[in-house]
Tab-separated table of C-alpha atoms in Angstrom:
chain	number	residue	atom	x	y	z
A	814	UNK	CA	-65.045	-26.633	-16.669
A	815	UNK	CA	-64.206	-29.514	-14.331
A	816	UNK	CA	-67.325	-31.473	-15.178
A	817	UNK	CA	-66.807	-35.145	-16.011
A	818	UNK	CA	-69.015	-38.031	-16.907
A	819	UNK	CA	-71.642	-38.246	-14.139
A	820	UNK	CA	-71.675	-41.847	-12.964
A	821	UNK	CA	-74.655	-43.896	-11.922
A	822	UNK	CA	-73.708	-44.658	-8.333
A	823	UNK	CA	-73.256	-40.951	-7.608
A	824	UNK	CA	-76.737	-40.272	-8.917
A	825	UNK	CA	-78.172	-43.167	-6.927
A	826	UNK	CA	-76.646	-41.974	-3.703
A	827	UNK	CA	-77.425	-38.295	-4.234
A	828	UNK	CA	-81.046	-38.915	-5.081
A	829	UNK	CA	-81.481	-41.674	-2.524
A	830	UNK	CA	-83.105	-43.437	-5.472
A	831	UNK	CA	-86.356	-41.566	-4.963
A	832	UNK	CA	-87.668	-43.437	-7.956
A	833	UNK	CA	-89.999	-46.250	-8.840
A	834	UNK	CA	-90.343	-48.069	-12.117
A	835	UNK	CA	-93.804	-46.670	-12.701
A	836	UNK	CA	-92.597	-43.108	-12.180
A	837	UNK	CA	-89.715	-43.560	-14.562
A	838	UNK	CA	-91.921	-45.004	-17.264
A	839	UNK	CA	-93.495	-41.591	-17.725
A	840	UNK	CA	-90.184	-40.215	-19.003
A	841	UNK	CA	-90.063	-40.840	-22.731
A	842	UNK	CA	-88.508	-39.247	-25.791
A	843	UNK	CA	-90.132	-38.222	-29.035
A	844	UNK	CA	-87.355	-39.831	-31.043
A	845	UNK	CA	-88.186	-43.420	-30.133
A	846	UNK	CA	-91.115	-45.786	-29.853
A	847	UNK	CA	-92.180	-48.221	-27.187
A	848	UNK	CA	-90.762	-51.704	-27.083
A	849	UNK	CA	-90.148	-54.608	-24.727
A	850	UNK	CA	-86.900	-56.353	-23.813
A	851	UNK	CA	-87.844	-59.417	-25.848
A	852	UNK	CA	-88.102	-57.426	-29.084
A	853	UNK	CA	-85.288	-54.933	-28.614
A	854	UNK	CA	-82.397	-56.890	-30.126
A	855	UNK	CA	-81.008	-55.692	-33.430
A	856	UNK	CA	-80.908	-58.417	-36.116
A	857	UNK	CA	-77.417	-58.824	-37.551
A	858	UNK	CA	-78.689	-58.328	-41.107
A	859	UNK	CA	-79.667	-54.751	-40.262
A	860	UNK	CA	-76.028	-53.830	-39.646
A	861	UNK	CA	-74.996	-51.653	-42.585
A	862	UNK	CA	-71.711	-50.532	-41.001
A	863	UNK	CA	-69.798	-53.777	-40.449
A	864	UNK	CA	-66.887	-53.899	-38.017
A	865	UNK	CA	-63.489	-52.884	-39.331
A	866	UNK	CA	-60.146	-52.371	-37.658
A	867	UNK	CA	-57.418	-49.919	-38.658
A	868	UNK	CA	-53.723	-50.609	-38.155
A	869	UNK	CA	-51.943	-47.841	-36.252
A	870	UNK	CA	-48.183	-47.901	-36.682
A	871	UNK	CA	-46.319	-47.441	-33.421
A	872	UNK	CA	-44.529	-44.213	-32.637
A	873	UNK	CA	-43.982	-41.359	-30.211
A	874	UNK	CA	-46.040	-38.306	-29.305
A	875	UNK	CA	-46.573	-35.695	-26.605
A	876	UNK	CA	-49.397	-36.906	-24.365
A	877	UNK	CA	-51.651	-34.723	-22.257
A	878	UNK	CA	-52.620	-31.066	-22.311
A	879	UNK	CA	-51.186	-27.830	-20.968
A	880	UNK	CA	-54.611	-26.136	-20.762
A	881	UNK	CA	-55.401	-24.991	-17.232
A	882	UNK	CA	-58.892	-26.522	-17.342
A	883	UNK	CA	-57.382	-29.962	-17.883
A	884	UNK	CA	-55.407	-30.035	-14.655
A	885	UNK	CA	-55.449	-33.844	-14.495
A	886	UNK	CA	-53.807	-34.065	-17.949
A	887	UNK	CA	-50.652	-32.310	-16.707
A	888	UNK	CA	-47.814	-32.477	-17.424
A	889	UNK	CA	-47.520	-32.980	-21.150
A	890	UNK	CA	-45.016	-35.824	-21.437
A	891	UNK	CA	-43.374	-37.920	-24.184
A	892	UNK	CA	-44.875	-41.365	-24.775
A	893	UNK	CA	-44.013	-44.153	-27.210
A	894	UNK	CA	-46.507	-46.893	-28.077
A	895	UNK	CA	-46.173	-50.078	-30.087
A	896	UNK	CA	-48.380	-50.600	-33.125
A	897	UNK	CA	-51.935	-51.889	-32.635
A	898	UNK	CA	-55.246	-52.443	-34.387
A	899	UNK	CA	-58.154	-50.212	-33.379
A	900	UNK	CA	-61.834	-50.282	-34.264
A	901	UNK	CA	-62.651	-47.879	-37.072
A	902	UNK	CA	-65.734	-46.718	-35.202
A	903	UNK	CA	-67.438	-47.099	-31.848
A	904	UNK	CA	-69.053	-50.465	-31.120
A	905	UNK	CA	-72.606	-50.308	-32.457
A	906	UNK	CA	-75.944	-51.582	-31.228
A	907	UNK	CA	-75.846	-54.297	-33.884
A	908	UNK	CA	-72.400	-55.467	-32.832
A	909	UNK	CA	-73.293	-55.531	-29.160
A	910	UNK	CA	-76.536	-57.360	-29.934
A	911	UNK	CA	-74.528	-60.094	-31.657
A	912	UNK	CA	-72.429	-60.467	-28.499
A	913	UNK	CA	-75.538	-60.715	-26.299
A	914	UNK	CA	-77.175	-63.192	-28.671
A	915	UNK	CA	-74.076	-65.409	-28.641
A	916	UNK	CA	-73.439	-65.323	-24.903
A	917	UNK	CA	-76.666	-64.371	-23.119
A	918	UNK	CA	-74.743	-61.609	-21.382
A	919	UNK	CA	-76.665	-59.205	-19.122
A	920	UNK	CA	-75.256	-55.742	-18.624
A	921	UNK	CA	-74.859	-54.221	-15.184
A	922	UNK	CA	-77.705	-51.779	-15.913
A	923	UNK	CA	-80.059	-54.741	-16.423
A	924	UNK	CA	-79.413	-56.044	-12.902
A	925	UNK	CA	-80.834	-54.463	-9.741
A	926	UNK	CA	-78.189	-52.766	-7.556
A	927	UNK	CA	-76.889	-54.784	-4.619
A	928	UNK	CA	-78.384	-53.545	-1.311
A	929	UNK	CA	-74.944	-53.952	0.295
A	930	UNK	CA	-73.649	-51.164	-1.919
A	931	UNK	CA	-76.478	-48.803	-0.945
A	932	UNK	CA	-77.229	-49.437	2.742
A	933	UNK	CA	-79.147	-46.174	3.170
A	934	UNK	CA	-81.489	-46.748	0.236
A	935	UNK	CA	-84.784	-48.649	0.656
A	936	UNK	CA	-84.504	-52.102	-0.893
A	937	UNK	CA	-87.727	-51.601	-2.869
A	938	UNK	CA	-86.109	-48.633	-4.588
A	939	UNK	CA	-83.132	-50.647	-5.816
A	940	UNK	CA	-84.357	-51.336	-9.336
A	941	UNK	CA	-82.349	-52.011	-12.458
A	942	UNK	CA	-81.642	-48.891	-14.450
A	943	UNK	CA	-79.050	-46.321	-15.362
A	944	UNK	CA	-78.249	-42.629	-15.805
A	945	UNK	CA	-80.129	-40.660	-18.470
A	946	UNK	CA	-79.617	-37.077	-19.550
A	947	UNK	CA	-82.912	-35.259	-18.967
A	948	UNK	CA	-82.530	-31.591	-19.922
A	949	UNK	CA	-84.479	-29.098	-17.807
A	950	UNK	CA	-87.161	-26.911	-19.345
A	951	UNK	CA	-85.352	-23.687	-18.461
A	952	UNK	CA	-81.915	-22.368	-17.581
A	953	UNK	CA	-80.469	-23.717	-14.331
A	954	UNK	CA	-77.306	-23.237	-12.334
A	955	UNK	CA	-74.428	-25.333	-13.636
A	956	UNK	CA	-73.303	-26.146	-10.099
A	957	UNK	CA	-75.552	-29.199	-9.699
A	958	UNK	CA	-75.486	-31.824	-12.498
A	959	UNK	CA	-78.340	-33.711	-10.819
A	960	UNK	CA	-80.604	-31.093	-12.412
A	961	UNK	CA	-80.042	-32.788	-15.771
A	962	UNK	CA	-79.040	-36.338	-14.850
A	963	UNK	CA	-81.666	-38.842	-13.694
A	964	UNK	CA	-81.333	-42.408	-12.499
A	965	UNK	CA	-84.015	-44.005	-14.648
A	966	UNK	CA	-85.377	-47.452	-13.909
A	967	UNK	CA	-85.474	-49.623	-17.010
A	968	UNK	CA	-82.740	-47.706	-18.844
A	969	UNK	CA	-80.210	-50.076	-20.405
A	970	UNK	CA	-78.458	-50.684	-23.722
A	971	UNK	CA	-81.704	-51.790	-25.386
A	972	UNK	CA	-83.602	-48.843	-23.879
A	973	UNK	CA	-80.996	-46.090	-23.724
A	974	UNK	CA	-83.296	-43.286	-22.564
A	975	UNK	CA	-85.675	-45.353	-20.453
A	976	UNK	CA	-87.994	-48.380	-20.647
A	977	UNK	CA	-90.294	-46.981	-23.347
A	978	UNK	CA	-87.403	-46.162	-25.708
A	979	UNK	CA	-85.782	-48.537	-28.135
A	980	UNK	CA	-82.811	-49.130	-30.395
A	981	UNK	CA	-84.991	-50.700	-33.083
A	982	UNK	CA	-84.128	-49.071	-36.390
A	983	UNK	CA	-80.852	-47.766	-34.936
A	984	UNK	CA	-78.380	-50.600	-35.572
A	985	UNK	CA	-75.542	-48.218	-36.385
A	986	UNK	CA	-75.848	-45.959	-33.356
A	987	UNK	CA	-73.026	-46.524	-30.886
A	988	UNK	CA	-74.141	-48.810	-28.102
A	989	UNK	CA	-74.552	-46.893	-24.831
A	990	UNK	CA	-75.552	-47.655	-21.249
A	991	UNK	CA	-72.529	-49.962	-20.987
A	992	UNK	CA	-70.241	-49.781	-17.966
A	993	UNK	CA	-66.563	-50.700	-17.933
A	994	UNK	CA	-67.321	-54.308	-16.999
A	995	UNK	CA	-69.709	-54.646	-19.948
A	996	UNK	CA	-67.231	-53.156	-22.402
A	997	UNK	CA	-64.434	-55.402	-21.152
A	998	UNK	CA	-66.677	-58.478	-21.458
A	999	UNK	CA	-67.522	-57.606	-25.065
A	1000	UNK	CA	-63.858	-57.010	-25.905
A	1001	UNK	CA	-62.840	-60.396	-24.488
A	1002	UNK	CA	-65.589	-62.141	-26.454
A	1003	UNK	CA	-64.470	-60.388	-29.646
A	1004	UNK	CA	-60.827	-61.408	-29.120
A	1005	UNK	CA	-59.835	-57.814	-28.468
A	1006	UNK	CA	-59.275	-55.517	-25.479
A	1007	UNK	CA	-59.985	-51.965	-24.416
A	1008	UNK	CA	-57.357	-49.399	-25.427
A	1009	UNK	CA	-54.943	-47.848	-23.006
A	1010	UNK	CA	-55.506	-44.121	-22.829
A	1011	UNK	CA	-52.070	-43.631	-24.412
A	1012	UNK	CA	-53.115	-45.757	-27.390
A	1013	UNK	CA	-56.434	-43.929	-27.588
A	1014	UNK	CA	-54.853	-40.465	-27.600
A	1015	UNK	CA	-52.122	-41.487	-30.046
A	1016	UNK	CA	-54.771	-42.795	-32.444
A	1017	UNK	CA	-56.925	-39.681	-31.993
A	1018	UNK	CA	-54.084	-37.245	-32.596
A	1019	UNK	CA	-53.215	-38.983	-35.882
A	1020	UNK	CA	-49.802	-37.340	-36.032
A	1021	UNK	CA	-51.047	-33.835	-35.187
A	1022	UNK	CA	-49.768	-32.131	-32.055
A	1023	UNK	CA	-49.934	-28.696	-30.400
A	1024	UNK	CA	-53.479	-28.028	-31.531
A	1025	UNK	CA	-56.624	-27.503	-29.436
A	1026	UNK	CA	-58.803	-30.049	-31.236
A	1027	UNK	CA	-57.981	-33.485	-32.540
A	1028	UNK	CA	-59.142	-32.346	-35.963
A	1029	UNK	CA	-57.165	-29.078	-36.053
A	1030	UNK	CA	-57.066	-25.512	-34.776
A	1031	UNK	CA	-60.585	-24.228	-35.538
A	1032	UNK	CA	-63.746	-25.286	-33.701
A	1033	UNK	CA	-65.708	-25.181	-36.979
A	1034	UNK	CA	-63.346	-25.686	-39.917
A	1035	UNK	CA	-64.822	-23.937	-42.933
A	1036	UNK	CA	-67.840	-22.986	-40.827
A	1037	UNK	CA	-68.937	-26.640	-40.446
A	1038	UNK	CA	-69.292	-28.816	-37.368
A	1039	UNK	CA	-67.023	-31.853	-37.632
A	1040	UNK	CA	-68.068	-33.698	-34.457
A	1041	UNK	CA	-71.250	-34.428	-32.538
A	1042	UNK	CA	-71.134	-32.099	-29.536
A	1043	UNK	CA	-73.577	-29.750	-27.805
A	1044	UNK	CA	-74.451	-26.378	-29.335
A	1045	UNK	CA	-76.471	-23.738	-27.500
A	1046	UNK	CA	-77.109	-22.982	-23.842
A	1047	UNK	CA	-76.252	-26.035	-21.750
A	1048	UNK	CA	-78.150	-28.006	-20.514
A	1049	UNK	CA	-81.566	-26.763	-21.649
A	1050	UNK	CA	-80.969	-25.128	-25.031
A	1051	UNK	CA	-79.447	-27.592	-27.489
A	1052	UNK	CA	-79.792	-26.085	-30.972
A	1053	UNK	CA	-78.636	-29.327	-32.653
A	1054	UNK	CA	-76.777	-27.244	-35.206
A	1055	UNK	CA	-74.536	-30.209	-36.008
A	1056	UNK	CA	-77.620	-32.216	-37.018
A	1057	UNK	CA	-77.964	-34.340	-33.891
A	1058	UNK	CA	-79.660	-33.801	-30.543
A	1059	UNK	CA	-78.324	-36.997	-29.016
A	1060	UNK	CA	-76.441	-39.863	-30.683
A	1061	UNK	CA	-75.217	-39.791	-34.250
A	1062	UNK	CA	-74.857	-43.072	-36.149
A	1063	UNK	CA	-71.210	-44.056	-36.408
A	1064	UNK	CA	-69.349	-42.609	-39.420
A	1065	UNK	CA	-71.708	-39.609	-39.625
A	1066	UNK	CA	-68.711	-37.245	-39.631
A	1067	UNK	CA	-65.455	-37.411	-41.567
A	1068	UNK	CA	-62.656	-39.641	-40.240
A	1069	UNK	CA	-59.302	-38.431	-38.993
A	1070	UNK	CA	-56.041	-38.949	-40.860
A	1071	UNK	CA	-55.857	-42.539	-39.625
A	1072	UNK	CA	-59.324	-43.333	-40.961
A	1073	UNK	CA	-60.932	-43.375	-37.487
A	1074	UNK	CA	-64.399	-41.979	-36.832
A	1075	UNK	CA	-65.819	-40.148	-33.807
A	1076	UNK	CA	-62.641	-39.891	-31.779
A	1077	UNK	CA	-64.202	-36.746	-30.376
A	1078	UNK	CA	-67.801	-36.201	-29.329
A	1079	UNK	CA	-70.746	-38.581	-29.836
A	1080	UNK	CA	-70.042	-40.898	-26.872
A	1081	UNK	CA	-67.406	-41.118	-24.181
A	1082	UNK	CA	-65.226	-44.200	-24.679
A	1083	UNK	CA	-63.936	-46.484	-21.951
A	1084	UNK	CA	-60.191	-47.049	-21.690
A	1085	UNK	CA	-58.246	-49.755	-19.864
A	1086	UNK	CA	-56.463	-47.473	-17.388
A	1087	UNK	CA	-57.435	-46.842	-13.810
A	1088	UNK	CA	-57.962	-43.122	-13.194
A	1089	UNK	CA	-55.647	-41.035	-11.042
A	1090	UNK	CA	-55.216	-37.292	-11.621
A	1091	UNK	CA	-51.531	-37.449	-10.671
A	1092	UNK	CA	-50.523	-40.353	-12.906
A	1093	UNK	CA	-48.898	-38.361	-15.683
A	1094	UNK	CA	-46.169	-37.113	-13.330
A	1095	UNK	CA	-44.784	-40.663	-13.066
A	1096	UNK	CA	-46.126	-42.342	-16.208
A	1097	UNK	CA	-43.572	-44.546	-17.980
A	1098	UNK	CA	-42.472	-43.332	-21.394
A	1099	UNK	CA	-43.018	-46.680	-23.135
A	1100	UNK	CA	-46.464	-48.275	-23.483
A	1101	UNK	CA	-47.985	-46.875	-20.262
A	1102	UNK	CA	-50.766	-49.063	-18.879
A	1103	UNK	CA	-52.094	-46.675	-16.255
A	1104	UNK	CA	-51.645	-46.784	-12.467
A	1105	UNK	CA	-52.048	-49.913	-10.386
A	1106	UNK	CA	-55.142	-48.610	-8.674
A	1107	UNK	CA	-57.713	-45.842	-8.828
A	1108	UNK	CA	-57.950	-42.660	-6.812
A	1109	UNK	CA	-60.303	-39.763	-7.442
A	1110	UNK	CA	-59.949	-37.070	-4.758
A	1111	UNK	CA	-63.534	-35.987	-5.448
A	1112	UNK	CA	-64.842	-39.501	-4.649
A	1113	UNK	CA	-62.032	-41.467	-2.973
A	1114	UNK	CA	-64.184	-44.535	-2.375
A	1115	UNK	CA	-65.088	-45.104	-6.031
A	1116	UNK	CA	-63.074	-47.302	-8.392
A	1117	UNK	CA	-62.768	-45.438	-11.680
A	1118	UNK	CA	-61.343	-45.986	-15.136
A	1119	UNK	CA	-60.403	-43.412	-17.733
A	1120	UNK	CA	-62.865	-42.322	-20.405
A	1121	UNK	CA	-61.843	-40.408	-23.504
A	1122	UNK	CA	-63.248	-38.287	-26.320
A	1123	UNK	CA	-66.198	-36.462	-24.781
A	1124	UNK	CA	-69.768	-36.892	-26.001
A	1125	UNK	CA	-72.781	-35.220	-27.580
A	1126	UNK	CA	-73.194	-33.387	-24.269
A	1127	UNK	CA	-69.816	-31.681	-24.337
A	1128	UNK	CA	-70.256	-27.936	-24.651
A	1129	UNK	CA	-67.822	-25.046	-24.937
A	1130	UNK	CA	-69.929	-23.398	-22.236
A	1131	UNK	CA	-69.563	-26.274	-19.777
A	1132	UNK	CA	-67.726	-29.557	-20.427
A	1133	UNK	CA	-64.993	-29.149	-23.039
A	1134	UNK	CA	-63.351	-32.506	-22.606
A	1135	UNK	CA	-63.641	-33.502	-26.247
A	1136	UNK	CA	-60.578	-31.283	-26.791
A	1137	UNK	CA	-57.148	-32.763	-27.505
A	1138	UNK	CA	-55.346	-34.316	-24.560
A	1139	UNK	CA	-58.216	-34.017	-22.069
A	1140	UNK	CA	-59.383	-36.866	-19.851
A	1141	UNK	CA	-62.641	-38.193	-18.434
A	1142	UNK	CA	-63.328	-40.693	-15.678
A	1143	UNK	CA	-66.104	-43.066	-14.661
A	1144	UNK	CA	-66.967	-45.513	-11.897
A	1145	UNK	CA	-66.525	-49.017	-13.287
A	1146	UNK	CA	-70.099	-50.240	-12.738
A	1147	UNK	CA	-71.810	-47.079	-13.963
A	1148	UNK	CA	-73.268	-46.304	-17.377
A	1149	UNK	CA	-75.232	-43.560	-19.103
A	1150	UNK	CA	-76.816	-42.746	-22.450
A	1151	UNK	CA	-73.692	-40.926	-23.661
A	1152	UNK	CA	-71.131	-43.604	-22.788
A	1153	UNK	CA	-69.825	-46.303	-25.130
A	1154	UNK	CA	-66.493	-47.775	-26.269
A	1155	UNK	CA	-64.300	-49.131	-29.048
A	1156	UNK	CA	-61.724	-51.901	-28.933
A	1157	UNK	CA	-58.118	-52.503	-29.906
A	1158	UNK	CA	-56.077	-55.594	-30.704
A	1159	UNK	CA	-52.371	-56.354	-30.549
A	1160	UNK	CA	-50.430	-57.277	-33.677
A	1161	UNK	CA	-50.722	-61.024	-34.133
């Protein structure tokens, strides 16, 4: 159960980028239609879920998890946070398109990797792209995530599953294929910031503690799915019982007690904090901001930030990190088609 968000640079290095743009263009989905970068922006008038922020009154809670699987969320410890505003829902394609239109910003996935970062990879193979979930046709061992993650040339926020896919007609899907740097750039432009993981968990718990899920004690309250996660045999057998095979438009499920949507499942969400698995043992009790630097024992050379909430790929049979108090992590320049964000803002 120790699976986390698989980050792009890991996939690049593991595969040696044995890809070319022409090879990747053969990977398409049946849910989307072909497009080109010049036509992929989402007009603002198509946005039917406008941005809204919710005020979260400050207070105290028990942060972390005592579950053995969530070893990096130990120990559970008391935390107090000041009040803050938080986005009602994940940042959408329409909202991100407005940012790009206003600034001309290019995401990291739209820029070819720097050869200095990949000295053992042929320069001709260093093409712009990102990580895409590509489920195998049959059951596979769960020991090697590279069996269902592919570095796909041409994958970016406009083309979340590859160059022949599009976000046209999907203005209210959460924007994906954004790395930490992209999310932070958007937040600065919007006059906001990314949440600390303490703020994120406090908002997600919504006053409820000592329960396995942010929404309560049952996986399916009343026999109904209440979040967009993976049902069936992972990674090849998604039954889509919750109504969605991949992304769900924001606000597709009921909000929590604070009026916040999709605090679990749908897409992983970037947080401000650097990632260290040992941080909770020395975390300050008041407004923790995360450690001063990053350290992941599994990949000590990678700079990582915390991700929270899990995604549509979280499965009770494999990755269960949509559960209350659990943590994710991601390399700061990596993105994927199940990774997005929301923003917060201090009281003015």
